[in-house]
Amino acid sequence: NQGILTRNKYTEYSRLILALTLLGENVRDVAGYDLLSKLTDLTLLKKQGINGPVYALLALDSHDYPVGNTAEALEPVTRQSLIDWILAQEITNDSGIKGGFSLAGGTHPDADITGMVLQALAPYRQSPGVKSAIDRSLLALDRMERPDGSFESWGTETSESIVQVIVAKSALGLDASRHVEALMKYYKPGKGFEHVVGDGGNLLATEQGLYALAAYKLGITQGRSLYDMNHIPLAGQGIRVQLDGKVLTFDQPPVNINGRILVPFRGIFEAFGAEVTWEGTLREV
């Protein structure tokens, strides 16, 4: 298709970027095509509604990717333009209470989209405008939550609605254990997760249930969100070393010799705050 996967659903590109990043592939050269170039025009991303900008932001932040060339874009994409447009879609309900997001807009936020938006905004939660929107969205989720920690989508309680809240709260460093317990009632040994209780198991529900548990585990054990893949070395970019989320630079690059990674220790120790000196007389570091 000459690099054209879709003309309307731009999450096709964003989700492929997420998958290939997780595999350590170079998303700027996929069979000769640069997938990041498809996330440069906000007008095109908005064709799918709020999902387009949300997943574009997730994809760009998954490995701190730069935005591609926006010279031909009607609305050039920046991270800030994505954030501003997403925030502008915040719902005000029939009681005049602002908070939460919806796929179709209107006055009724839904748990799925609110959770997805929180996942995309999580890295920016210290920004004043973003923080207040996140706080309002969490309150909206509290109002939508059922007594057992589950959620409904369009009048039906589903496992996928719970999943998006688990991933969101895990990305924000919040306790999602109550929702994990609610999710597990959809699990059927040998069959995976159900979409709704009693349907016997569903591939999409199983996929989402699995990554919800992965997100929950990452949040607890590593304090990292599901879509943060900055620790993964990418093809064509050499060996990357990170300390507390920051990529370190060295006067000599790390090398792989027979499967053993050799890294200059000065750059790592100095990043920890140590002073490294050479004592020439004693020939000691």
Backbone as CSV, one residue per row, in Angstrom:
resi,resn,N_x,N_y,N_z,CA_x,CA_y,CA_z,C_x,C_y,C_z
1,ASN,0.821,-1.224,0.000,0.000,0.000,0.000,0.851,1.269,0.000
2,GLN,2.125,1.152,-0.369,3.030,2.317,-0.447,3.067,3.094,0.868
3,GLY,3.014,2.363,1.969,3.135,2.989,3.280,1.849,3.571,3.828
4,ILE,0.744,3.454,3.092,-0.531,4.019,3.538,-1.358,2.909,4.173
5,LEU,-1.474,2.909,5.480,-2.254,1.896,6.185,-3.717,2.297,6.335
6,THR,-3.988,3.603,6.322,-5.341,4.099,6.544,-5.399,5.551,6.111
7,ARG,-6.590,6.037,5.857,-6.761,7.469,5.580,-7.683,8.121,6.614
8,ASN,-8.109,7.351,7.588,-9.026,7.882,8.594,-8.654,7.484,10.021
9,LYS,-8.247,6.235,10.220,-7.983,5.725,11.570,-6.477,5.747,11.845
10,TYR,-6.006,6.898,12.301,-4.558,7.083,12.443,-3.970,6.371,13.659
11,THR,-4.835,5.772,14.477,-4.285,4.903,15.522,-3.634,3.664,14.910
12,GLU,-3.926,3.352,13.640,-3.234,2.256,12.968,-1.723,2.484,13.014
13,TYR,-1.290,3.716,12.762,0.137,4.040,12.786,0.661,4.063,14.224
14,SER,-0.105,4.682,15.105,0.355,4.828,16.492,0.522,3.473,17.166
15,ARG,-0.445,2.577,16.968,-0.366,1.267,17.610,0.749,0.422,17.022
16,LEU,1.004,0.592,15.710,2.121,-0.122,15.099,3.457,0.416,15.631
17,ILE,3.543,1.716,15.843,4.750,2.304,16.444,4.975,1.720,17.832
18,LEU,3.910,1.605,18.622,4.043,1.031,19.968,4.538,-0.410,19.898
19,ALA,3.962,-1.195,18.994,4.350,-2.605,18.889,5.798,-2.755,18.442
20,LEU,6.197,-2.007,17.420,7.559,-2.126,16.905,8.587,-1.570,17.889
21,THR,8.212,-0.529,18.623,9.115,0.004,19.646,9.379,-1.045,20.711
22,LEU,8.325,-1.738,21.130,8.475,-2.795,22.133,9.413,-3.893,21.635
23,LEU,9.420,-4.125,20.319,10.293,-5.130,19.718,11.701,-4.600,19.441
24,GLY,11.923,-3.289,19.712,13.236,-2.720,19.477,13.522,-2.395,18.024
25,GLU,12.475,-2.247,17.216,12.663,-1.964,15.794,12.758,-0.456,15.535
26,ASN,13.275,-0.101,14.392,13.414,1.292,13.981,12.135,1.723,13.267
27,VAL,11.296,2.513,13.932,10.003,2.898,13.354,10.150,3.946,12.255
28,ARG,11.347,4.472,12.086,11.580,5.442,11.009,11.964,4.754,9.705
29,ASP,12.127,3.450,9.758,12.462,2.711,8.548,11.804,1.337,8.608
30,VAL,10.505,1.322,8.327,9.742,0.076,8.302,9.454,-0.235,6.832
31,ALA,10.212,-1.154,6.280,10.125,-1.437,4.837,10.338,-0.161,4.023
32,GLY,11.179,0.729,4.565,11.494,1.964,3.861,10.602,3.137,4.195
33,TYR,9.612,2.942,5.087,8.673,4.013,5.426,8.898,4.501,6.855
34,ASP,8.728,5.812,7.040,8.875,6.438,8.351,7.486,6.575,8.974
35,LEU,7.188,5.743,9.967,5.856,5.785,10.580,5.625,7.077,11.351
36,LEU,6.694,7.676,11.882,6.517,8.927,12.627,6.003,10.047,11.729
37,SER,6.271,9.959,10.429,5.816,10.999,9.500,4.298,11.041,9.396
38,LYS,3.635,9.975,9.867,2.173,9.916,9.807,1.520,10.594,11.009
39,LEU,2.322,11.061,11.942,1.777,11.680,13.157,2.130,13.157,13.231
40,THR,2.143,13.825,12.088,2.598,15.210,12.046,1.484,16.220,11.810
41,ASP,0.282,15.758,11.481,-0.809,16.675,11.142,-2.000,16.396,12.057
42,LEU,-2.301,17.335,12.922,-3.394,17.173,13.873,-4.739,17.040,13.170
43,THR,-4.897,17.695,12.022,-6.148,17.581,11.264,-6.432,16.130,10.892
44,LEU,-5.415,15.402,10.487,-5.581,13.997,10.120,-5.810,13.129,11.349
45,LEU,-5.086,13.404,12.424,-5.237,12.607,13.641,-6.643,12.730,14.207
46,LYS,-7.247,13.908,14.088,-8.574,14.154,14.659,-9.694,13.466,13.878
47,LYS,-9.398,12.941,12.689,-10.439,12.269,11.914,-11.066,11.122,12.688
48,GLN,-10.295,10.509,13.557,-10.786,9.371,14.336,-11.399,9.814,15.654
49,GLY,-11.439,11.106,15.889,-11.912,11.596,17.176,-10.780,11.635,18.187
50,ILE,-11.118,11.574,19.450,-10.127,11.760,20.499,-9.088,10.644,20.531
51,ASN,-9.449,9.450,20.046,-8.490,8.349,20.028,-7.226,8.686,19.252
52,GLY,-7.375,9.403,18.129,-6.229,9.713,17.272,-5.146,10.486,17.992
53,PRO,-5.444,11.674,18.538,-4.436,12.428,19.283,-3.948,11.712,20.536
54,VAL,-4.826,10.981,21.238,-4.414,10.274,22.458,-3.339,9.241,22.137
55,TYR,-3.587,8.416,21.134,-2.609,7.375,20.820,-1.371,7.927,20.127
56,ALA,-1.506,9.045,19.416,-0.321,9.692,18.847,0.611,10.156,19.957
57,LEU,0.039,10.723,21.022,0.854,11.183,22.149,1.507,9.997,22.855
58,LEU,0.757,8.912,23.037,1.334,7.702,23.636,2.483,7.174,22.788
59,ALA,2.292,7.158,21.465,3.324,6.630,20.569,4.579,7.492,20.598
60,LEU,4.413,8.803,20.531,5.574,9.699,20.540,6.354,9.596,21.847
61,ASP,5.622,9.487,22.950,6.286,9.448,24.255,6.828,8.066,24.608
62,SER,6.454,7.045,23.853,6.887,5.691,24.195,8.403,5.563,24.168
63,HIS,9.053,6.369,23.324,10.523,6.335,23.263,11.079,7.737,23.041
64,ASP,10.394,8.732,23.584,10.801,10.135,23.417,11.085,10.461,21.950
65,TYR,10.201,10.005,21.061,10.396,10.253,19.637,10.182,11.727,19.315
66,PRO,10.973,12.284,18.410,10.696,13.649,17.948,9.522,13.639,16.981
67,VAL,8.798,14.751,16.919,7.748,14.882,15.911,8.428,15.039,14.555
68,GLY,7.893,14.383,13.535,8.490,14.444,12.208,8.309,15.797,11.540
69,ASN,8.686,15.890,10.288,8.605,17.121,9.514,7.142,17.522,9.313
70,THR,6.778,18.700,9.806,5.383,19.161,9.739,5.166,20.213,8.652
71,ALA,6.105,20.342,7.721,6.044,21.420,6.728,4.760,21.392,5.912
72,GLU,4.239,20.210,5.616,3.038,20.109,4.784,1.758,19.936,5.600
73,ALA,1.841,20.001,6.909,0.680,19.761,7.764,-0.244,20.973,7.803
74,LEU,-1.550,20.723,7.774,-2.521,21.809,7.939,-2.480,22.333,9.371
75,GLU,-2.383,21.430,10.334,-2.220,21.784,11.746,-0.995,21.037,12.271
76,PRO,0.162,21.678,12.272,1.383,20.983,12.687,1.270,20.434,14.103
77,VAL,1.712,19.219,14.270,1.673,18.562,15.573,2.885,18.952,16.402
78,THR,2.629,19.298,17.651,3.642,19.348,18.697,3.039,18.585,19.870
79,ARG,3.852,18.223,20.825,3.284,17.577,22.002,2.277,18.501,22.679
80,GLN,2.592,19.790,22.709,1.683,20.728,23.362,0.376,20.869,22.601
81,SER,0.433,20.840,21.268,-0.817,20.954,20.495,-1.693,19.727,20.724
82,LEU,-1.086,18.552,20.866,-1.849,17.345,21.176,-2.501,17.459,22.549
83,ILE,-1.720,17.894,23.531,-2.241,18.026,24.896,-3.371,19.045,24.935
84,ASP,-3.169,20.196,24.291,-4.181,21.258,24.328,-5.487,20.787,23.686
85,TRP,-5.388,20.071,22.558,-6.607,19.619,21.891,-7.326,18.574,22.737
86,ILE,-6.563,17.654,23.327,-7.172,16.631,24.189,-7.884,17.286,25.368
87,LEU,-7.231,18.235,26.014,-7.843,18.903,27.171,-9.116,19.643,26.782
88,ALA,-9.153,20.152,25.564,-10.334,20.890,25.107,-11.553,19.982,24.938
89,GLN,-11.341,18.657,24.937,-12.457,17.724,24.769,-13.055,17.303,26.115
90,GLU,-12.601,17.882,27.207,-13.095,17.484,28.530,-14.607,17.705,28.635
91,ILE,-15.275,16.764,29.273,-16.735,16.749,29.363,-17.224,17.617,30.527
92,THR,-18.337,18.313,30.317,-19.097,18.936,31.395,-20.453,18.241,31.442
93,ASN,-20.774,17.617,32.571,-21.989,16.796,32.617,-23.248,17.648,32.797
94,ASP,-24.385,17.001,32.876,-25.669,17.705,32.941,-25.817,18.534,34.207
95,SER,-25.028,18.216,35.224,-25.076,18.983,36.475,-24.069,20.126,36.487
96,GLY,-23.374,20.321,35.351,-22.397,21.397,35.257,-21.046,21.053,35.849
97,ILE,-20.821,19.771,36.142,-19.548,19.334,36.728,-18.611,18.916,35.610
98,LYS,-17.440,19.519,35.585,-16.462,19.240,34.549,-15.560,18.098,34.971
99,GLY,-15.265,17.198,34.025,-14.355,16.100,34.337,-14.646,14.861,33.523
100,GLY,-13.591,14.241,32.985,-13.732,13.021,32.219,-13.838,13.284,30.730
101,PHE,-13.785,12.199,29.956,-13.780,12.298,28.503,-14.670,11.212,27.918
102,SER,-15.080,11.422,26.665,-15.988,10.485,26.009,-15.608,10.336,24.552
103,LEU,-15.887,9.184,23.986,-15.596,8.948,22.574,-16.462,9.829,21.683
104,ALA,-17.714,10.020,22.078,-18.654,10.754,21.230,-18.904,12.183,21.695
105,GLY,-18.183,12.623,22.735,-18.459,13.957,23.266,-19.719,13.946,24.109
106,GLY,-20.480,15.018,24.066,-21.724,15.080,24.831,-21.477,15.444,26.282
107,THR,-22.356,14.950,27.155,-22.292,15.333,28.571,-22.047,14.146,29.497
108,HIS,-21.753,12.983,28.927,-21.562,11.792,29.755,-20.178,11.191,29.512
109,PRO,-19.246,11.390,30.414,-17.925,10.774,30.246,-18.016,9.259,30.353
110,ASP,-17.087,8.563,29.722,-17.054,7.113,29.870,-15.694,6.688,30.393
111,ALA,-15.694,5.553,31.065,-14.489,5.094,31.762,-13.378,4.742,30.788
112,ASP,-13.711,4.125,29.655,-12.689,3.686,28.703,-11.855,4.868,28.206
113,ILE,-12.533,5.870,27.642,-11.813,6.997,27.053,-11.160,7.839,28.138
114,THR,-11.820,8.002,29.265,-11.205,8.747,30.370,-9.914,8.063,30.795
115,GLY,-9.934,6.740,30.882,-8.722,6.013,31.230,-7.631,6.187,30.199
116,MET,-7.976,6.112,28.917,-6.985,6.269,27.858,-6.369,7.667,27.874
117,VAL,-7.191,8.676,28.085,-6.681,10.042,28.152,-5.715,10.195,29.330
118,LEU,-6.068,9.625,30.470,-5.180,9.703,31.636,-3.847,9.027,31.352
119,GLN,-3.854,7.932,30.599,-2.602,7.262,30.240,-1.706,8.193,29.429
120,ALA,-2.300,8.922,28.471,-1.525,9.815,27.609,-1.039,11.044,28.361
121,LEU,-1.837,11.524,29.316,-1.477,12.748,30.046,-0.564,12.486,31.243
122,ALA,-0.428,11.226,31.639,0.341,10.903,32.848,1.753,11.501,32.871
123,PRO,2.518,11.473,31.759,3.867,12.059,31.815,3.879,13.570,32.043
124,TYR,2.731,14.221,31.851,2.650,15.680,31.953,1.868,16.119,33.187
125,ARG,1.719,15.224,34.154,0.828,15.500,35.285,1.296,16.625,36.187
126,GLN,2.550,17.040,36.066,3.024,18.154,36.880,2.695,19.509,36.263
127,SER,2.249,19.525,35.016,1.859,20.789,34.384,0.535,21.258,34.979
128,PRO,0.430,22.535,35.348,-0.775,23.020,36.055,-2.091,22.671,35.371
129,GLY,-2.231,22.961,34.088,-3.485,22.689,33.400,-3.782,21.214,33.297
130,VAL,-2.747,20.426,33.097,-2.923,18.978,32.976,-3.282,18.373,34.325
131,LYS,-2.603,18.803,35.359,-2.850,18.244,36.695,-4.302,18.428,37.126
132,SER,-4.849,19.612,36.894,-6.238,19.852,37.305,-7.203,18.996,36.496
133,ALA,-6.912,18.794,35.194,-7.771,17.942,34.367,-7.690,16.490,34.821
134,ILE,-6.489,16.040,35.188,-6.334,14.680,35.699,-7.117,14.510,36.995
135,ASP,-7.020,15.478,37.880,-7.747,15.403,39.154,-9.255,15.325,38.920
136,ARG,-9.757,16.132,37.983,-11.196,16.109,37.691,-11.598,14.775,37.059
137,SER,-10.725,14.218,36.215,-11.031,12.935,35.582,-11.073,11.811,36.607
138,LEU,-10.181,11.852,37.582,-10.188,10.832,38.627,-11.469,10.918,39.455
139,LEU,-11.943,12.139,39.698,-13.211,12.301,40.407,-14.373,11.775,39.560
140,ALA,-14.291,11.998,38.244,-15.331,11.484,37.352,-15.349,9.954,37.379
141,LEU,-14.166,9.340,37.407,-14.100,7.878,37.502,-14.684,7.401,38.826
142,ASP,-14.431,8.144,39.892,-15.014,7.785,41.195,-16.535,7.773,41.114
143,ARG,-17.103,8.743,40.395,-18.561,8.806,40.271,-19.101,7.665,39.409
144,MET,-18.298,7.214,38.452,-18.736,6.139,37.558,-18.503,4.753,38.142
145,GLU,-17.617,4.645,39.106,-17.217,3.336,39.625,-18.371,2.622,40.319
146,ARG,-18.501,1.338,40.058,-19.499,0.510,40.720,-18.956,0.050,42.070
147,PRO,-19.832,-0.421,42.950,-19.400,-0.777,44.314,-18.249,-1.777,44.374
148,ASP,-18.120,-2.652,43.358,-17.066,-3.675,43.405,-15.792,-3.247,42.683
149,GLY,-15.707,-1.965,42.260,-14.512,-1.480,41.577,-14.543,-1.633,40.076
150,SER,-15.674,-2.041,39.519,-15.801,-2.210,38.072,-16.429,-0.966,37.442
151,PHE,-16.561,-0.999,36.093,-17.105,0.141,35.354,-17.991,-0.358,34.219
152,GLU,-18.874,0.510,33.773,-19.737,0.215,32.640,-19.299,1.001,31.418
153,SER,-19.617,0.472,30.241,-19.474,1.198,28.988,-20.816,1.174,28.285
154,TRP,-21.399,2.354,28.082,-22.679,2.475,27.390,-23.722,1.527,27.983
155,GLY,-23.766,1.495,29.320,-24.781,0.732,30.022,-24.452,-0.721,30.271
156,THR,-23.273,-1.186,29.821,-22.893,-2.587,30.010,-21.570,-2.669,30.754
157,GLU,-21.539,-3.463,31.807,-20.303,-3.648,32.553,-19.377,-4.560,31.749
158,THR,-18.164,-4.107,31.477,-17.221,-4.878,30.668,-15.853,-4.927,31.332
159,SER,-15.105,-5.962,30.992,-13.740,-6.072,31.528,-12.846,-4.994,30.951
160,GLU,-13.059,-4.625,29.663,-12.171,-3.650,29.020,-12.264,-2.268,29.662
161,SER,-13.431,-1.915,30.190,-13.551,-0.626,30.880,-12.688,-0.610,32.132
162,ILE,-12.672,-1.721,32.844,-11.829,-1.825,34.034,-10.361,-1.750,33.638
163,VAL,-10.020,-2.394,32.519,-8.630,-2.433,32.049,-8.068,-1.034,31.873
164,GLN,-8.809,-0.172,31.189,-8.271,1.156,30.896,-8.048,1.973,32.176
165,VAL,-8.867,1.745,33.171,-8.685,2.442,34.455,-7.457,1.890,35.180
166,ILE,-7.246,0.582,35.123,-6.061,-0.022,35.753,-4.787,0.540,35.125
167,VAL,-4.740,0.578,33.791,-3.553,1.080,33.101,-3.319,2.546,33.444
168,ALA,-4.411,3.327,33.507,-4.291,4.751,33.819,-3.782,4.976,35.235
169,LYS,-4.388,4.325,36.201,-3.974,4.543,37.586,-2.564,4.021,37.830
170,SER,-2.184,2.933,37.171,-0.829,2.426,37.310,0.176,3.426,36.747
171,ALA,-0.162,4.085,35.625,0.718,5.093,35.041,0.856,6.309,35.946
172,LEU,-0.185,6.598,36.709,-0.177,7.758,37.607,0.378,7.425,38.987
173,GLY,0.754,6.175,39.213,1.288,5.778,40.508,0.222,5.650,41.577
174,LEU,-1.014,5.380,41.183,-2.120,5.253,42.119,-2.478,3.791,42.336
175,ASP,-3.089,3.496,43.450,-3.463,2.121,43.789,-4.614,1.650,42.898
176,ALA,-4.368,0.585,42.154,-5.404,0.030,41.274,-5.818,-1.369,41.708
177,SER,-5.427,-1.780,42.907,-5.678,-3.156,43.345,-7.155,-3.494,43.393
178,ARG,-7.974,-2.518,43.763,-9.423,-2.749,43.828,-9.970,-3.097,42.445
179,HIS,-9.466,-2.430,41.431,-9.934,-2.672,40.065,-9.389,-3.994,39.528
180,VAL,-8.180,-4.355,39.954,-7.627,-5.650,39.543,-8.499,-6.787,40.081
181,GLU,-8.935,-6.653,41.321,-9.831,-7.661,41.903,-11.129,-7.754,41.098
182,ALA,-11.654,-6.599,40.686,-12.884,-6.593,39.884,-12.643,-7.241,38.523
183,LEU,-11.460,-7.008,37.936,-11.146,-7.579,36.635,-11.078,-9.099,36.688
184,MET,-10.557,-9.633,37.795,-10.314,-11.072,37.854,-11.598,-11.906,37.847
185,LYS,-12.734,-11.295,38.097,-13.975,-12.075,38.010,-14.316,-12.418,36.559
186,TYR,-13.621,-11.761,35.614,-13.823,-12.054,34.192,-12.859,-13.129,33.694
187,TYR,-11.928,-13.565,34.540,-10.915,-14.531,34.114,-11.432,-15.953,34.240
188,LYS,-11.281,-16.711,33.186,-11.687,-18.112,33.178,-10.464,-18.961,32.835
189,PRO,-9.963,-19.751,33.778,-8.767,-20.560,33.524,-8.908,-21.392,32.254
190,GLY,-7.879,-21.299,31.418,-7.884,-22.047,30.172,-8.605,-21.355,29.035
191,LYS,-9.347,-20.280,29.342,-10.113,-19.574,28.313,-9.753,-18.100,28.219
192,GLY,-9.044,-17.587,29.212,-8.684,-16.174,29.194,-9.733,-15.311,29.866
193,PHE,-9.832,-14.066,29.416,-10.764,-13.106,30.008,-12.026,-12.988,29.156
194,GLU,-13.126,-12.745,29.820,-14.397,-12.503,29.151,-14.605,-11.012,28.924
195,HIS,-15.360,-10.678,27.897,-15.769,-9.291,27.639,-16.853,-8.884,28.642
196,VAL,-17.873,-9.692,28.732,-18.902,-9.559,29.767,-18.993,-10.911,30.474
197,VAL,-19.390,-10.883,31.716,-19.450,-12.125,32.489,-20.382,-13.118,31.816
198,GLY,-19.853,-14.327,31.569,-20.662,-15.378,31.000,-20.486,-15.613,29.517
199,ASP,-19.649,-14.804,28.832,-19.525,-15.013,27.382,-18.499,-16.083,27.024
200,GLY,-17.811,-16.640,28.019,-16.946,-17.787,27.782,-15.530,-17.486,27.355
201,GLY,-15.156,-16.227,27.243,-13.785,-15.887,26.856,-13.745,-15.198,25.511
202,ASN,-12.859,-14.216,25.398,-12.841,-13.354,24.227,-11.394,-12.940,23.972
203,LEU,-10.947,-12.997,22.703,-9.553,-12.694,22.387,-9.181,-11.263,22.746
204,LEU,-10.016,-10.290,22.372,-9.721,-8.893,22.671,-9.704,-8.654,24.175
205,ALA,-10.671,-9.220,24.870,-10.724,-9.061,26.318,-9.506,-9.701,26.981
206,THR,-9.069,-10.839,26.448,-7.903,-11.524,27.006,-6.636,-10.703,26.789
207,GLU,-6.489,-10.164,25.590,-5.343,-9.307,25.288,-5.296,-8.110,26.237
208,GLN,-6.437,-7.453,26.401,-6.470,-6.268,27.260,-6.305,-6.634,28.734
209,GLY,-6.906,-7.760,29.149,-6.732,-8.197,30.525,-5.274,-8.460,30.850
210,LEU,-4.565,-9.063,29.883,-3.145,-9.362,30.087,-2.327,-8.085,30.221
211,TYR,-2.564,-7.102,29.337,-1.732,-5.899,29.451,-2.135,-5.031,30.642
212,ALA,-3.358,-5.181,31.138,-3.724,-4.497,32.381,-2.916,-5.041,33.553
213,LEU,-2.782,-6.370,33.604,-1.997,-6.976,34.680,-0.519,-6.611,34.541
214,ALA,-0.044,-6.540,33.287,1.343,-6.113,33.058,1.553,-4.679,33.530
215,ALA,0.589,-3.804,33.219,0.685,-2.407,33.644,0.675,-2.298,35.160
216,TYR,-0.171,-3.080,35.800,-0.262,-3.066,37.257,1.062,-3.517,37.883
217,LYS,1.636,-4.576,37.326,2.911,-5.093,37.845,4.036,-4.082,37.633
218,LEU,4.096,-3.464,36.444,5.131,-2.463,36.168,5.020,-1.285,37.127
219,GLY,3.780,-0.848,37.396,3.590,0.270,38.312,4.078,-0.039,39.710
220,ILE,3.813,-1.263,40.166,4.199,-1.646,41.530,5.688,-1.913,41.637
221,THR,6.255,-2.641,40.686,7.641,-3.099,40.807,8.668,-2.113,40.270
222,GLN,8.277,-1.301,39.271,9.253,-0.415,38.639,8.831,1.043,38.618
223,GLY,7.604,1.326,39.034,7.129,2.705,38.971,7.091,3.230,37.544
224,ARG,6.852,2.344,36.589,6.900,2.691,35.171,5.553,2.398,34.529
225,SER,5.169,3.234,33.574,3.895,3.029,32.896,4.043,1.997,31.789
226,LEU,2.931,1.438,31.362,2.921,0.394,30.342,3.578,0.855,29.050
227,TYR,3.347,2.115,28.665,3.814,2.593,27.371,5.157,3.310,27.435
228,ASP,5.837,3.259,28.573,7.181,3.825,28.670,8.183,2.758,28.252
229,MET,8.720,2.896,27.037,9.659,1.914,26.490,11.038,2.529,26.253
230,ASN,11.320,3.624,26.953,12.586,4.314,26.735,13.795,3.467,27.106
231,HIS,13.587,2.425,27.885,14.699,1.564,28.283,15.073,0.551,27.208
232,ILE,14.274,0.450,26.156,14.496,-0.563,25.129,15.428,-0.015,24.051
233,PRO,16.572,-0.659,23.797,17.452,-0.208,22.711,16.796,-0.465,21.357
234,LEU,16.884,0.516,20.472,16.250,0.405,19.164,17.275,0.078,18.089
235,ALA,16.850,-0.664,17.097,17.715,-1.012,15.975,18.212,0.259,15.294
236,GLY,19.495,0.294,14.981,20.067,1.442,14.278,20.412,2.606,15.177
237,GLN,20.184,2.484,16.482,20.472,3.596,17.382,21.555,3.254,18.401
238,GLY,22.228,2.130,18.221,23.289,1.777,19.141,22.758,1.378,20.504
239,ILE,23.642,1.268,21.474,23.288,0.844,22.827,22.985,2.086,23.663
240,ARG,21.808,2.096,24.285,21.399,3.227,25.126,21.512,2.827,26.591
241,VAL,22.035,3.754,27.402,22.130,3.556,28.848,21.305,4.632,29.522
242,GLN,20.394,4.221,30.395,19.535,5.171,31.099,19.785,5.109,32.594
243,LEU,19.697,6.272,33.229,19.752,6.367,34.686,18.572,7.221,35.119
244,ASP,17.653,6.622,35.879,16.459,7.335,36.340,15.707,7.988,35.182
245,GLY,15.612,7.257,34.068,14.848,7.747,32.932,15.596,8.663,31.994
246,LYS,16.842,9.048,32.332,17.623,9.951,31.484,18.670,9.152,30.723
247,VAL,18.735,9.368,29.415,19.728,8.674,28.592,21.085,9.323,28.802
248,LEU,22.098,8.524,29.150,23.447,9.034,29.399,24.235,9.109,28.103
249,THR,25.141,10.076,28.048,26.053,10.198,26.910,27.475,9.946,27.398
250,PHE,28.316,9.422,26.517,29.681,9.043,26.882,30.660,9.587,25.845
251,ASP,31.924,9.771,26.283,32.940,10.181,25.317,33.294,9.034,24.374
252,GLN,33.100,7.794,24.847,33.225,6.600,24.007,31.920,5.811,24.138
253,PRO,31.306,5.410,23.058,30.012,4.713,23.154,30.165,3.310,23.731
254,PRO,29.101,2.797,24.366,29.105,1.401,24.815,29.267,0.467,23.620
255,VAL,29.828,-0.697,23.880,30.030,-1.654,22.802,29.579,-3.044,23.251
256,ASN,29.236,-3.872,22.282,28.858,-5.253,22.527,29.972,-6.152,21.999
257,ILE,30.660,-6.827,22.892,31.747,-7.723,22.509,31.386,-9.137,22.934
258,ASN,31.087,-9.956,21.939,30.733,-11.358,22.198,29.573,-11.491,23.187
259,GLY,28.567,-10.617,23.042,27.392,-10.705,23.894,27.537,-10.031,25.245
260,ARG,28.707,-9.447,25.528,28.911,-8.746,26.799,28.960,-7.238,26.520
261,ILE,28.117,-6.476,27.207,28.043,-5.035,26.995,29.093,-4.341,27.868
262,LEU,29.985,-3.594,27.239,31.011,-2.828,27.959,30.632,-1.349,27.918
263,VAL,30.563,-0.748,29.093,30.110,0.637,29.212,31.174,1.446,29.957
264,PRO,31.540,2.641,29.463,32.499,3.482,30.193,31.966,3.828,31.581
265,PHE,32.720,3.496,32.627,32.169,3.673,33.973,32.196,5.120,34.429
266,ARG,33.105,5.957,33.878,33.178,7.342,34.337,31.823,8.045,34.181
267,GLY,31.230,7.915,32.994,29.959,8.595,32.742,28.863,8.143,33.690
268,ILE,28.847,6.843,34.022,27.827,6.323,34.931,28.073,6.815,36.349
269,PHE,29.329,6.708,36.833,29.628,7.138,38.207,29.399,8.638,38.378
270,GLU,29.796,9.417,37.382,29.595,10.872,37.483,28.107,11.220,37.469
271,ALA,27.315,10.437,36.747,25.867,10.663,36.753,25.276,10.402,38.133
272,PHE,25.917,9.499,38.898,25.501,9.243,40.280,26.001,10.322,41.238
273,GLY,26.867,11.217,40.746,27.397,12.270,41.606,28.803,12.013,42.115
274,ALA,29.433,10.922,41.654,30.790,10.609,42.098,31.818,11.429,41.320
275,GLU,32.974,11.605,41.909,34.100,12.250,41.228,35.114,11.169,40.867
276,VAL,35.477,11.102,39.604,36.402,10.080,39.116,37.720,10.750,38.727
277,THR,38.810,10.311,39.334,40.125,10.893,39.030,41.139,9.780,38.791
278,TRP,42.237,10.163,38.141,43.323,9.228,37.855,44.563,9.659,38.621
279,GLU,45.070,8.765,39.443,46.297,9.023,40.197,47.449,8.412,39.402
280,GLY,48.182,9.281,38.714,49.213,8.805,37.792,50.376,8.092,38.481
281,THR,50.773,8.593,39.667,51.908,7.998,40.352,51.629,6.562,40.760
282,LEU,50.456,6.371,41.347,50.084,5.026,41.809,49.389,4.230,40.729
283,ARG,49.083,4.913,39.620,48.341,4.283,38.524,47.044,3.663,39.038
284,GLU,46.240,4.510,39.719,44.979,4.064,40.300,43.849,5.003,39.879
285,VAL,42.676,4.446,39.683,41.464,5.227,39.449,40.782,5.424,40.788
